[in-house]
Every structure is written in C-alpha cells, then in structure tokens.
Amino acid sequence: MPSFSFDWGFFELAATRIGIAYLLALPTGLMREKQAHGIGIRTFPIVAIASCGYLLIMHGDGSSSDALAANSRVLQGLVAGIGFVGGGAILKEGMSVHGTATAASIWNTGAIGAAAAMGRYEIAVVLAILNLFTMFALAPLKKRLDQASAGGDSKVQDPAELS
C-alpha cells in the first residue's frame, strides 16, 4: 500500500509558482472580458495555472537532467494542446477571420504558466506585459488599419498616416 506524504516545502514552491502564473494571466483575461470577448476572465488564468501545474507535477522544480527531459516532453504536449484550445477561438466569416490574436494570447498564457513552473519569473513577467501591451495598447491601431483597408484601399497605409 502506498504511503501518503506531504512535502510542505514543495507545497509552498508550487503554490507560489501557480499563484504567480494566475496573477500574470488574470489582467489579460479581465481586459478580454471587459471587451465582451467569449474567452476571458476564466480561460486565461486557467490555461496559465494548468500549464504551470503540468510541469510541476512532472518533476517539481525541474532541477535534475531527468526532470528537464521529462518537462520538455510535457511542454511539447502543452504547446500542441493549448494550440488546439486557441484554435477554437478562431472564427471565419466569409473573407473575414476573427480570433487569431485571442488564440495567440492563449498560447502565450500557456508559456507564462510554464515559465512560472520552471521558476523563470522574469520570462513570465515579460510575456505577460508584452501580451497585455499587444492586446490592448495596439488595439486602436489595429482598428484604424482595419478601417483603412475596409475603405477600399487595397494597400495598408503607414500607421503614421492614420493618426
């Protein structure tokens, strides 16, 4: 019969890393929710903590060479699986395709969780900041570019001309 043991030290490490993954993904989810997107406040943090959790389940902090090899295989599966989830966010209506940025953002959120699991907080923070910047600060530019191309202009204008 297997014995039950609980490693409080690893519990603290795992809770910290999962919490960081959650907190870094939450702002993107919140902003997507405020913009009335179908994928938002729940999906983004869950993708981040699940990615973090899968890597932590395999080999904790990933410090041994065996752990690194196992984590690389888990990470390969996560990349494919999260891509599948993100693919569900992409909608095609006639000649128009929507949701590609959401799909890419979900994929990035998985990387945030994976980075947190591996203790690479600097990577997780940079990914989260750049994701937020891209999704929200660049949204007005994207809207202007879309309006310019919908106006019958077949070539994309220089963004400076759209101001």
PDB file of C-alpha atoms in Angstrom:
ATOM      1  CA  MET A   1       0.000   0.000   0.000  1.00  0.00           C
ATOM      2  CA  PRO A   2       1.476   3.375  -0.983  1.00  0.00           C
ATOM      3  CA  SER A   3       2.194   5.709   1.853  1.00  0.00           C
ATOM      4  CA  PHE A   4       0.900   9.241   1.887  1.00  0.00           C
ATOM      5  CA  SER A   5       3.379  12.022   2.358  1.00  0.00           C
ATOM      6  CA  PHE A   6       3.026  15.739   2.010  1.00  0.00           C
ATOM      7  CA  ASP A   7       6.029  17.912   1.260  1.00  0.00           C
ATOM      8  CA  TRP A   8       5.252  21.314   2.779  1.00  0.00           C
ATOM      9  CA  GLY A   9       8.351  22.850   1.206  1.00  0.00           C
ATOM     10  CA  PHE A  10       7.288  21.799  -2.269  1.00  0.00           C
ATOM     11  CA  PHE A  11       3.709  22.855  -1.498  1.00  0.00           C
ATOM     12  CA  GLU A  12       4.954  26.384  -0.811  1.00  0.00           C
ATOM     13  CA  LEU A  13       7.031  26.393  -4.007  1.00  0.00           C
ATOM     14  CA  ALA A  14       4.144  25.053  -6.115  1.00  0.00           C
ATOM     15  CA  ALA A  15       1.584  27.426  -4.593  1.00  0.00           C
ATOM     16  CA  THR A  16       3.889  30.378  -5.233  1.00  0.00           C
ATOM     17  CA  ARG A  17       4.552  29.432  -8.843  1.00  0.00           C
ATOM     18  CA  ILE A  18       0.933  28.615  -9.624  1.00  0.00           C
ATOM     19  CA  GLY A  19      -0.162  31.843  -7.918  1.00  0.00           C
ATOM     20  CA  ILE A  20       2.278  33.886  -9.978  1.00  0.00           C
ATOM     21  CA  ALA A  21       1.063  32.231 -13.193  1.00  0.00           C
ATOM     22  CA  TYR A  22      -2.519  33.011 -12.183  1.00  0.00           C
ATOM     23  CA  LEU A  23      -1.820  36.637 -11.302  1.00  0.00           C
ATOM     24  CA  LEU A  24       0.138  37.269 -14.502  1.00  0.00           C
ATOM     25  CA  ALA A  25      -2.650  35.852 -16.705  1.00  0.00           C
ATOM     26  CA  LEU A  26      -5.523  37.498 -14.841  1.00  0.00           C
ATOM     27  CA  PRO A  27      -5.149  41.046 -16.277  1.00  0.00           C
ATOM     28  CA  THR A  28      -5.350  39.782 -19.865  1.00  0.00           C
ATOM     29  CA  GLY A  29      -8.420  37.716 -19.040  1.00  0.00           C
ATOM     30  CA  LEU A  30     -10.037  40.656 -17.271  1.00  0.00           C
ATOM     31  CA  MET A  31      -9.427  43.016 -20.161  1.00  0.00           C
ATOM     32  CA  ARG A  32     -10.770  40.490 -22.684  1.00  0.00           C
ATOM     33  CA  GLU A  33     -13.870  40.053 -20.525  1.00  0.00           C
ATOM     34  CA  LYS A  34     -14.436  43.815 -20.346  1.00  0.00           C
ATOM     35  CA  GLN A  35     -14.338  43.896 -24.150  1.00  0.00           C
ATOM     36  CA  ALA A  36     -17.083  41.223 -24.210  1.00  0.00           C
ATOM     37  CA  HIS A  37     -14.956  38.502 -25.782  1.00  0.00           C
ATOM     38  CA  GLY A  38     -16.113  34.930 -25.225  1.00  0.00           C
ATOM     39  CA  ILE A  39     -12.722  33.937 -23.855  1.00  0.00           C
ATOM     40  CA  GLY A  40     -11.674  35.983 -20.871  1.00  0.00           C
ATOM     41  CA  ILE A  41     -11.543  36.133 -17.100  1.00  0.00           C
ATOM     42  CA  ARG A  42     -11.746  32.387 -16.540  1.00  0.00           C
ATOM     43  CA  THR A  43      -9.945  30.928 -19.555  1.00  0.00           C
ATOM     44  CA  PHE A  44      -6.671  32.841 -19.453  1.00  0.00           C
ATOM     45  CA  PRO A  45      -5.817  32.177 -15.781  1.00  0.00           C
ATOM     46  CA  ILE A  46      -6.874  28.528 -16.079  1.00  0.00           C
ATOM     47  CA  VAL A  47      -4.605  27.980 -19.089  1.00  0.00           C
ATOM     48  CA  ALA A  48      -1.702  29.552 -17.170  1.00  0.00           C
ATOM     49  CA  ILE A  49      -2.184  27.551 -13.975  1.00  0.00           C
ATOM     50  CA  ALA A  50      -2.804  24.310 -15.867  1.00  0.00           C
ATOM     51  CA  SER A  51       0.423  24.751 -17.827  1.00  0.00           C
ATOM     52  CA  CYS A  52       2.261  25.517 -14.621  1.00  0.00           C
ATOM     53  CA  GLY A  53       0.656  22.588 -12.844  1.00  0.00           C
ATOM     54  CA  TYR A  54       1.502  20.036 -15.525  1.00  0.00           C
ATOM     55  CA  LEU A  55       5.173  20.934 -15.415  1.00  0.00           C
ATOM     56  CA  LEU A  56       5.237  20.948 -11.616  1.00  0.00           C
ATOM     57  CA  ILE A  57       3.531  17.544 -11.480  1.00  0.00           C
ATOM     58  CA  MET A  58       6.219  16.011 -13.635  1.00  0.00           C
ATOM     59  CA  HIS A  59       9.303  16.964 -11.680  1.00  0.00           C
ATOM     60  CA  GLY A  60       8.801  19.832  -9.338  1.00  0.00           C
ATOM     61  CA  ASP A  61      11.407  22.486  -9.850  1.00  0.00           C
ATOM     62  CA  GLY A  62      12.964  20.750 -12.872  1.00  0.00           C
ATOM     63  CA  SER A  63      16.461  20.860 -11.424  1.00  0.00           C
ATOM     64  CA  SER A  64      17.697  17.411 -12.473  1.00  0.00           C
ATOM     65  CA  SER A  65      18.586  16.424 -16.036  1.00  0.00           C
ATOM     66  CA  ASP A  66      15.863  13.733 -15.984  1.00  0.00           C
ATOM     67  CA  ALA A  67      13.362  16.381 -14.903  1.00  0.00           C
ATOM     68  CA  LEU A  68      14.419  18.679 -17.722  1.00  0.00           C
ATOM     69  CA  ALA A  69      13.941  15.929 -20.308  1.00  0.00           C
ATOM     70  CA  ALA A  70      10.525  14.990 -18.903  1.00  0.00           C
ATOM     71  CA  ASN A  71       9.472  18.628 -18.716  1.00  0.00           C
ATOM     72  CA  SER A  72      10.471  19.199 -22.329  1.00  0.00           C
ATOM     73  CA  ARG A  73       8.144  16.380 -23.396  1.00  0.00           C
ATOM     74  CA  VAL A  74       5.321  17.763 -21.261  1.00  0.00           C
ATOM     75  CA  LEU A  75       5.947  21.211 -22.702  1.00  0.00           C
ATOM     76  CA  GLN A  76       5.693  19.829 -26.248  1.00  0.00           C
ATOM     77  CA  GLY A  77       2.293  18.378 -25.389  1.00  0.00           C
ATOM     78  CA  LEU A  78       1.167  21.616 -23.778  1.00  0.00           C
ATOM     79  CA  VAL A  79       2.123  23.652 -26.832  1.00  0.00           C
ATOM     80  CA  ALA A  80       0.038  21.385 -29.054  1.00  0.00           C
ATOM     81  CA  GLY A  81      -2.877  21.169 -26.615  1.00  0.00           C
ATOM     82  CA  ILE A  82      -3.056  24.891 -25.985  1.00  0.00           C
ATOM     83  CA  GLY A  83      -2.870  25.459 -29.732  1.00  0.00           C
ATOM     84  CA  PHE A  84      -5.959  23.280 -30.053  1.00  0.00           C
ATOM     85  CA  VAL A  85      -7.809  25.312 -27.407  1.00  0.00           C
ATOM     86  CA  GLY A  86      -6.759  28.546 -29.115  1.00  0.00           C
ATOM     87  CA  GLY A  87      -7.886  27.184 -32.467  1.00  0.00           C
ATOM     88  CA  GLY A  88     -11.403  27.077 -31.069  1.00  0.00           C
ATOM     89  CA  ALA A  89     -11.275  30.859 -30.673  1.00  0.00           C
ATOM     90  CA  ILE A  90     -10.708  31.442 -34.394  1.00  0.00           C
ATOM     91  CA  LEU A  91     -13.836  32.182 -36.424  1.00  0.00           C
ATOM     92  CA  LYS A  92     -14.102  32.601 -40.177  1.00  0.00           C
ATOM     93  CA  GLU A  93     -16.986  34.599 -41.611  1.00  0.00           C
ATOM     94  CA  GLY A  94     -16.800  34.933 -45.380  1.00  0.00           C
ATOM     95  CA  MET A  95     -13.482  36.569 -46.180  1.00  0.00           C
ATOM     96  CA  SER A  96     -13.005  37.729 -42.590  1.00  0.00           C
ATOM     97  CA  VAL A  97     -11.138  35.824 -39.864  1.00  0.00           C
ATOM     98  CA  HIS A  98     -11.519  36.759 -36.190  1.00  0.00           C
ATOM     99  CA  GLY A  99      -9.936  35.451 -33.024  1.00  0.00           C
ATOM    100  CA  THR A 100      -6.371  34.886 -34.141  1.00  0.00           C
ATOM    101  CA  ALA A 101      -4.999  37.338 -31.570  1.00  0.00           C
ATOM    102  CA  THR A 102      -7.059  35.632 -28.870  1.00  0.00           C
ATOM    103  CA  ALA A 103      -5.694  32.252 -29.936  1.00  0.00           C
ATOM    104  CA  ALA A 104      -2.131  33.563 -29.875  1.00  0.00           C
ATOM    105  CA  SER A 105      -2.748  35.167 -26.498  1.00  0.00           C
ATOM    106  CA  ILE A 106      -3.991  31.855 -25.087  1.00  0.00           C
ATOM    107  CA  TRP A 107      -0.865  30.165 -26.399  1.00  0.00           C
ATOM    108  CA  ASN A 108       1.259  32.863 -24.747  1.00  0.00           C
ATOM    109  CA  THR A 109      -0.640  32.387 -21.492  1.00  0.00           C
ATOM    110  CA  GLY A 110       0.429  28.751 -21.518  1.00  0.00           C
ATOM    111  CA  ALA A 111       4.025  29.907 -21.849  1.00  0.00           C
ATOM    112  CA  ILE A 112       3.519  32.227 -18.865  1.00  0.00           C
ATOM    113  CA  GLY A 113       2.376  29.258 -16.787  1.00  0.00           C
ATOM    114  CA  ALA A 114       5.245  27.094 -17.982  1.00  0.00           C
ATOM    115  CA  ALA A 115       7.786  29.815 -17.208  1.00  0.00           C
ATOM    116  CA  ALA A 116       6.348  30.233 -13.710  1.00  0.00           C
ATOM    117  CA  ALA A 117       6.534  26.465 -13.163  1.00  0.00           C
ATOM    118  CA  MET A 118      10.210  26.477 -14.024  1.00  0.00           C
ATOM    119  CA  GLY A 119      10.904  29.410 -11.711  1.00  0.00           C
ATOM    120  CA  ARG A 120      11.647  31.687 -14.660  1.00  0.00           C
ATOM    121  CA  TYR A 121       9.586  34.583 -13.352  1.00  0.00           C
ATOM    122  CA  GLU A 122      11.462  37.152 -15.440  1.00  0.00           C
ATOM    123  CA  ILE A 123      10.267  35.364 -18.596  1.00  0.00           C
ATOM    124  CA  ALA A 124       6.715  35.046 -17.247  1.00  0.00           C
ATOM    125  CA  VAL A 125       6.560  38.754 -16.385  1.00  0.00           C
ATOM    126  CA  VAL A 126       7.921  39.884 -19.763  1.00  0.00           C
ATOM    127  CA  LEU A 127       5.471  37.596 -21.588  1.00  0.00           C
ATOM    128  CA  ALA A 128       2.554  38.927 -19.539  1.00  0.00           C
ATOM    129  CA  ILE A 129       3.496  42.581 -20.041  1.00  0.00           C
ATOM    130  CA  LEU A 130       4.046  42.212 -23.779  1.00  0.00           C
ATOM    131  CA  ASN A 131       0.813  40.238 -24.138  1.00  0.00           C
ATOM    132  CA  LEU A 132      -1.162  42.977 -22.397  1.00  0.00           C
ATOM    133  CA  PHE A 133       0.544  45.678 -24.443  1.00  0.00           C
ATOM    134  CA  THR A 134      -0.094  43.878 -27.723  1.00  0.00           C
ATOM    135  CA  MET A 135      -3.726  43.035 -26.984  1.00  0.00           C
ATOM    136  CA  PHE A 136      -4.770  46.395 -25.602  1.00  0.00           C
ATOM    137  CA  ALA A 137      -2.378  49.215 -26.416  1.00  0.00           C
ATOM    138  CA  LEU A 138      -2.207  48.173 -30.066  1.00  0.00           C
ATOM    139  CA  ALA A 139      -5.986  47.642 -30.393  1.00  0.00           C
ATOM    140  CA  PRO A 140      -6.686  51.235 -31.567  1.00  0.00           C
ATOM    141  CA  LEU A 141      -4.002  50.944 -34.254  1.00  0.00           C
ATOM    142  CA  LYS A 142      -5.465  47.611 -35.381  1.00  0.00           C
ATOM    143  CA  LYS A 143      -8.922  49.191 -35.600  1.00  0.00           C
ATOM    144  CA  ARG A 144      -7.611  52.081 -37.700  1.00  0.00           C
ATOM    145  CA  LEU A 145      -5.750  49.720 -40.019  1.00  0.00           C
ATOM    146  CA  ASP A 146      -8.891  47.598 -40.434  1.00  0.00           C
ATOM    147  CA  GLN A 147     -10.990  50.685 -41.194  1.00  0.00           C
ATOM    148  CA  ALA A 148      -8.456  51.909 -43.738  1.00  0.00           C
ATOM    149  CA  SER A 149      -8.414  48.577 -45.563  1.00  0.00           C
ATOM    150  CA  ALA A 150     -12.232  48.296 -45.453  1.00  0.00           C
ATOM    151  CA  GLY A 151     -12.491  51.688 -47.131  1.00  0.00           C
ATOM    152  CA  GLY A 152     -11.496  50.148 -50.462  1.00  0.00           C
ATOM    153  CA  ASP A 153      -7.805  50.869 -50.135  1.00  0.00           C
ATOM    154  CA  SER A 154      -6.079  47.650 -51.167  1.00  0.00           C
ATOM    155  CA  LYS A 155      -2.725  48.604 -49.694  1.00  0.00           C
ATOM    156  CA  VAL A 156      -2.156  49.006 -45.966  1.00  0.00           C
ATOM    157  CA  GLN A 157      -1.311  52.581 -45.058  1.00  0.00           C
ATOM    158  CA  ASP A 158       1.604  53.607 -42.941  1.00  0.00           C
ATOM    159  CA  PRO A 159       0.385  53.748 -39.321  1.00  0.00           C
ATOM    160  CA  ALA A 160       1.739  57.303 -39.003  1.00  0.00           C
ATOM    161  CA  GLU A 161      -0.650  58.406 -41.771  1.00  0.00           C
ATOM    162  CA  LEU A 162      -3.633  57.086 -39.839  1.00  0.00           C
ATOM    163  CA  SER A 163      -3.232  59.463 -36.886  1.00  0.00           C
TER     164      SER A 163
END
